[in-house]
Short mmCIF file of C-alpha atoms in Angstrom, two decimals:
data_model
loop_
_atom_site.label_atom_id
_atom_site.label_comp_id
_atom_site.label_asym_id
_atom_site.label_seq_id
_atom_site.Cartn_x
_atom_site.Cartn_y
_atom_site.Cartn_z
CA ARG A 1 83.20 -77.43 -148.51
CA ALA A 2 86.26 -79.32 -149.72
CA ILE A 3 83.55 -81.89 -151.35
CA THR A 4 81.34 -79.28 -152.79
CA PRO A 5 78.78 -81.58 -153.14
CA ASP A 6 74.99 -80.71 -154.66
CA ILE A 7 73.00 -81.17 -151.99
CA VAL A 8 73.63 -81.87 -147.95
CA HIS A 9 71.47 -84.13 -146.12
CA GLY A 10 71.58 -83.40 -142.31
CA GLN A 11 70.30 -87.13 -140.80
CA GLY A 12 68.77 -85.57 -137.73
CA ILE A 13 68.49 -82.12 -136.09
CA GLU A 14 69.37 -83.43 -132.46
CA HIS A 15 72.91 -84.11 -133.35
CA GLN A 16 75.41 -82.55 -134.82
CA TYR A 17 73.94 -83.46 -138.70
CA GLY A 18 71.33 -81.12 -139.12
CA TYR A 19 73.52 -78.11 -138.00
CA ALA A 20 76.17 -78.97 -140.36
CA ALA A 21 73.17 -79.48 -143.10
CA VAL A 22 72.04 -75.78 -142.39
CA THR A 23 75.38 -73.99 -142.31
CA ALA A 24 77.06 -76.06 -145.20
CA ARG A 25 75.89 -72.76 -147.72
CA ARG A 26 74.87 -75.61 -150.36
CA PRO A 27 71.32 -76.96 -151.21
CA HIS A 28 70.11 -78.97 -148.13
CA LEU A 29 67.82 -80.88 -146.77
CA VAL A 30 66.77 -82.01 -142.84
CA THR A 31 65.19 -85.28 -141.46
CA ILE A 32 63.58 -84.81 -137.61
CA HIS A 33 64.20 -88.48 -136.32
CA GLY A 34 63.88 -86.84 -132.77
CA LEU A 35 63.53 -83.78 -130.90
CA CYS A 36 64.54 -83.06 -127.99
CA ALA A 37 61.91 -80.38 -126.70
CA LEU A 38 59.76 -82.82 -126.92
CA ALA A 39 61.73 -85.42 -124.92
CA ASN A 40 62.81 -83.01 -122.35
CA ARG A 41 59.36 -82.08 -121.91
CA LYS A 42 58.66 -86.09 -120.58
CA GLN A 43 61.95 -86.10 -118.53
CA PRO A 44 63.63 -82.08 -117.78
CA PRO A 45 67.39 -82.65 -117.89
CA PRO A 46 69.85 -80.63 -116.05
CA TRP A 47 70.13 -76.86 -117.73
CA PHE A 48 73.69 -77.62 -118.33
CA SER A 49 73.38 -80.31 -120.37
CA ARG A 50 73.72 -82.36 -123.30
CA MET A 51 70.15 -82.31 -123.77
CA LYS A 52 69.71 -78.65 -123.36
CA LEU A 53 72.47 -77.76 -125.50
CA ALA A 54 70.48 -80.20 -128.31
CA GLU A 55 67.30 -78.10 -128.19
CA HIS A 56 68.76 -74.85 -128.65
CA LEU A 57 70.54 -76.67 -131.82
CA GLU A 58 67.15 -77.98 -132.81
CA ARG A 59 65.54 -74.72 -132.73
CA HIS A 60 68.37 -73.37 -134.74
CA CYS A 61 68.58 -76.04 -137.29
CA LEU A 62 64.58 -75.90 -137.84
CA ARG A 63 64.52 -71.72 -138.24
CA LYS A 64 67.06 -72.59 -140.69
CA THR A 65 66.09 -75.25 -143.09
CA ARG A 66 64.40 -74.90 -146.11
CA ASN A 67 63.67 -78.59 -146.62
CA LEU A 68 61.99 -81.13 -143.82
CA VAL A 69 61.73 -84.71 -143.72
CA VAL A 70 58.96 -85.52 -141.03
CA ILE A 71 59.10 -89.71 -140.28
CA ASN A 72 55.91 -89.18 -138.97
CA PRO A 73 52.66 -87.09 -139.12
CA PHE A 74 52.76 -86.42 -135.13
CA LEU A 75 55.50 -84.09 -135.69
CA GLN A 76 53.52 -82.03 -137.59
CA THR A 77 50.49 -82.17 -134.97
CA VAL A 78 52.86 -81.44 -131.98
CA PHE A 79 55.45 -78.90 -133.23
CA PRO A 80 54.68 -76.04 -135.37
CA LEU A 81 56.90 -76.93 -138.49
CA GLN A 82 55.02 -75.05 -141.23
CA ASN A 83 55.88 -71.80 -142.55
CA GLY A 84 55.81 -69.87 -145.69
CA SER A 85 59.43 -70.84 -147.00
CA ARG A 86 59.29 -74.60 -145.93
CA ARG A 87 58.87 -77.47 -148.20
CA ILE A 88 57.97 -80.32 -145.75
CA PHE A 89 58.18 -84.38 -146.92
CA PRO A 90 56.41 -87.03 -145.39
CA ILE A 91 58.80 -89.74 -145.86
CA PRO A 92 58.09 -92.77 -143.46
CA ASN A 93 61.11 -94.75 -142.10
CA ALA A 94 61.74 -97.84 -144.29
CA VAL A 95 62.20 -101.75 -142.47
CA ALA A 96 64.88 -103.85 -144.20
CA ALA A 97 64.13 -107.21 -146.00
CA ASN A 98 65.59 -109.08 -143.23
CA PHE A 99 62.43 -108.34 -140.92
CA PHE A 100 60.19 -109.77 -143.39
CA ARG A 101 61.65 -113.13 -143.47
CA THR A 102 59.89 -116.09 -142.10
CA ALA A 103 60.71 -117.83 -138.92
CA THR A 104 61.92 -121.21 -139.37
CA ALA A 105 62.20 -122.40 -135.81
CA PRO A 106 59.80 -122.22 -132.84
CA ARG A 107 59.85 -118.85 -130.62
CA ASP A 108 61.85 -118.94 -127.15
CA GLU A 109 59.13 -119.22 -124.36
CA ASN A 110 58.57 -116.48 -121.72
CA HIS A 111 61.74 -114.55 -123.45
CA ILE A 112 61.23 -110.44 -123.94
CA LEU A 113 63.39 -108.21 -126.20
CA ALA A 114 64.20 -104.39 -125.87
CA ILE A 115 65.81 -103.11 -128.64
CA GLY A 116 66.90 -99.50 -128.37
CA THR A 117 69.72 -97.15 -126.13
CA ILE A 118 69.97 -98.24 -122.72
CA GLU A 119 69.12 -94.58 -121.26
CA PRO A 120 66.38 -93.00 -118.50
CA LEU A 121 64.64 -91.68 -121.74
CA LYS A 122 64.13 -95.24 -122.90
CA GLY A 123 62.88 -96.14 -119.41
CA SER A 124 65.10 -99.84 -119.02
CA GLU A 125 64.32 -99.09 -115.63
CA LEU A 126 60.65 -99.00 -115.47
CA LEU A 127 61.08 -102.16 -117.63
CA LEU A 128 62.89 -104.07 -114.67
CA ARG A 129 60.63 -102.68 -112.54
CA ALA A 130 58.02 -104.15 -114.00
CA LEU A 131 59.21 -107.60 -114.19
CA ALA A 132 60.27 -107.29 -110.30
CA ALA A 133 56.91 -106.50 -109.80
CA LEU A 134 55.54 -110.25 -111.02
CA PRO A 135 55.82 -112.82 -108.95
CA GLU A 136 58.93 -114.58 -109.12
CA ALA A 137 58.01 -118.13 -110.73
CA ALA A 138 56.17 -115.79 -113.94
CA ARG A 139 59.33 -113.22 -114.58
CA PRO A 140 60.33 -113.84 -118.22
CA ARG A 141 63.85 -113.56 -118.81
CA LEU A 142 64.88 -110.33 -120.90
CA THR A 143 67.03 -109.33 -123.56
CA PHE A 144 68.47 -105.83 -123.95
CA ILE A 145 69.97 -105.00 -127.38
CA GLY A 146 71.50 -101.49 -127.28
CA GLN A 147 74.24 -99.77 -125.91
CA ALA A 148 74.64 -98.02 -122.33
CA HIS A 149 76.56 -94.78 -122.79
CA ASP A 150 76.44 -94.35 -119.10
CA PRO A 151 78.24 -95.92 -116.60
CA ALA A 152 75.84 -94.69 -113.67
CA TYR A 153 73.05 -95.66 -115.22
CA ARG A 154 73.97 -98.92 -115.89
CA ALA A 155 74.93 -99.74 -112.46
CA GLU A 156 71.52 -98.72 -111.28
CA LEU A 157 70.49 -101.35 -113.65
CA ASP A 158 72.70 -104.12 -112.37
CA ALA A 159 71.82 -102.81 -108.68
CA LEU A 160 68.08 -103.50 -109.82
CA ILE A 161 69.00 -106.98 -111.52
CA ARG A 162 70.49 -108.25 -108.35
CA GLU A 163 68.47 -106.86 -105.82
CA HIS A 164 64.79 -108.46 -107.72
CA HIS A 165 67.14 -111.69 -109.09
CA LEU A 166 65.83 -110.99 -112.37
CA THR A 167 67.43 -112.74 -115.28
CA VAL A 168 68.69 -109.86 -117.84
CA GLU A 169 71.16 -110.05 -120.79
CA PHE A 170 73.19 -106.81 -122.22
CA ALA A 171 73.38 -107.82 -125.68
CA GLY A 172 74.97 -104.59 -126.73
CA PHE A 173 74.70 -103.04 -129.98
CA LEU A 174 73.94 -105.93 -132.98
CA PRO A 175 73.83 -105.98 -136.79
CA ALA A 176 70.29 -105.53 -138.03
CA PRO A 177 70.24 -109.40 -139.51
CA GLU A 178 71.54 -110.53 -136.13
CA VAL A 179 68.43 -108.20 -134.08
CA ALA A 180 66.39 -109.56 -137.08
CA ALA A 181 66.93 -113.19 -135.92
CA ARG A 182 66.37 -112.56 -132.15
CA LEU A 183 62.90 -110.62 -132.86
CA ARG A 184 61.83 -113.85 -134.54
CA ARG A 185 63.23 -116.27 -131.86
CA CYS A 186 61.59 -114.24 -128.94
CA THR A 187 58.14 -114.16 -127.34
CA LEU A 188 57.36 -110.70 -127.56
CA LEU A 189 58.91 -106.60 -127.66
CA VAL A 190 58.71 -104.08 -125.19
CA HIS A 191 59.22 -101.10 -125.99
CA ALA A 192 59.31 -99.13 -122.55
CA SER A 193 60.31 -95.55 -123.64
CA ARG A 194 58.90 -92.51 -122.05
CA ASP A 195 59.05 -90.60 -125.49
CA GLU A 196 58.96 -91.99 -129.02
CA HIS A 197 58.11 -90.30 -132.61
CA ALA A 198 58.47 -93.25 -134.85
CA PRO A 199 60.40 -95.98 -133.21
CA MET A 200 61.87 -98.52 -135.73
CA ALA A 201 62.06 -101.38 -132.99
CA ILE A 202 58.10 -101.43 -132.75
CA ALA A 203 58.38 -101.46 -136.43
CA GLU A 204 60.77 -104.01 -137.29
CA ALA A 205 59.01 -106.45 -134.29
CA LEU A 206 55.15 -105.78 -136.18
CA SER A 207 57.21 -106.92 -139.98
CA SER A 208 58.81 -109.81 -137.99
CA GLY A 209 55.29 -111.05 -136.83
CA THR A 210 56.28 -110.29 -133.11
CA PRO A 211 54.09 -108.98 -130.52
CA VAL A 212 54.39 -105.91 -129.39
#
């Protein structure tokens, strides 16, 4: 209200940004990046949880918004977004120029990269269990790029790593140029998510010439 902008852009409706945009009493545009309603079908959360609250807020945002950006046609096929008073703009996510550079060194052998928040929805434990199912001599080393916000889930992953003697690095959050450099060095990207709409990690890997 202090800024009095000409337009407010809500970047995602699974967080507070979409809600801020549709309640700002200014012309607004809202971009959908993820839908908790779809994610909650894949992995039902407790009734009183952040994900259930986010699902309620996103329903409110979708009712209120009149200008909506969708990053993937998939969203329009699985969620009722069309109505007479809403304009929909299909605009795919852009991939930064860093990811299109040519590799200057050979790739690491037997090195898997996984990019994204470390959480059950992203299937981090599924990837560890898949590695554990391989013969020990054939197991690649794995690097997670992304943050783990739930200490209990991270402890579960650490226990799996110790139990199965896996070689795993948690690199944490990295800036885009470093992510691009690691994509050019790894053998392949593995994306184990239970639910995704337009994962940037896959688009960036393919732009880097990295198998997915």
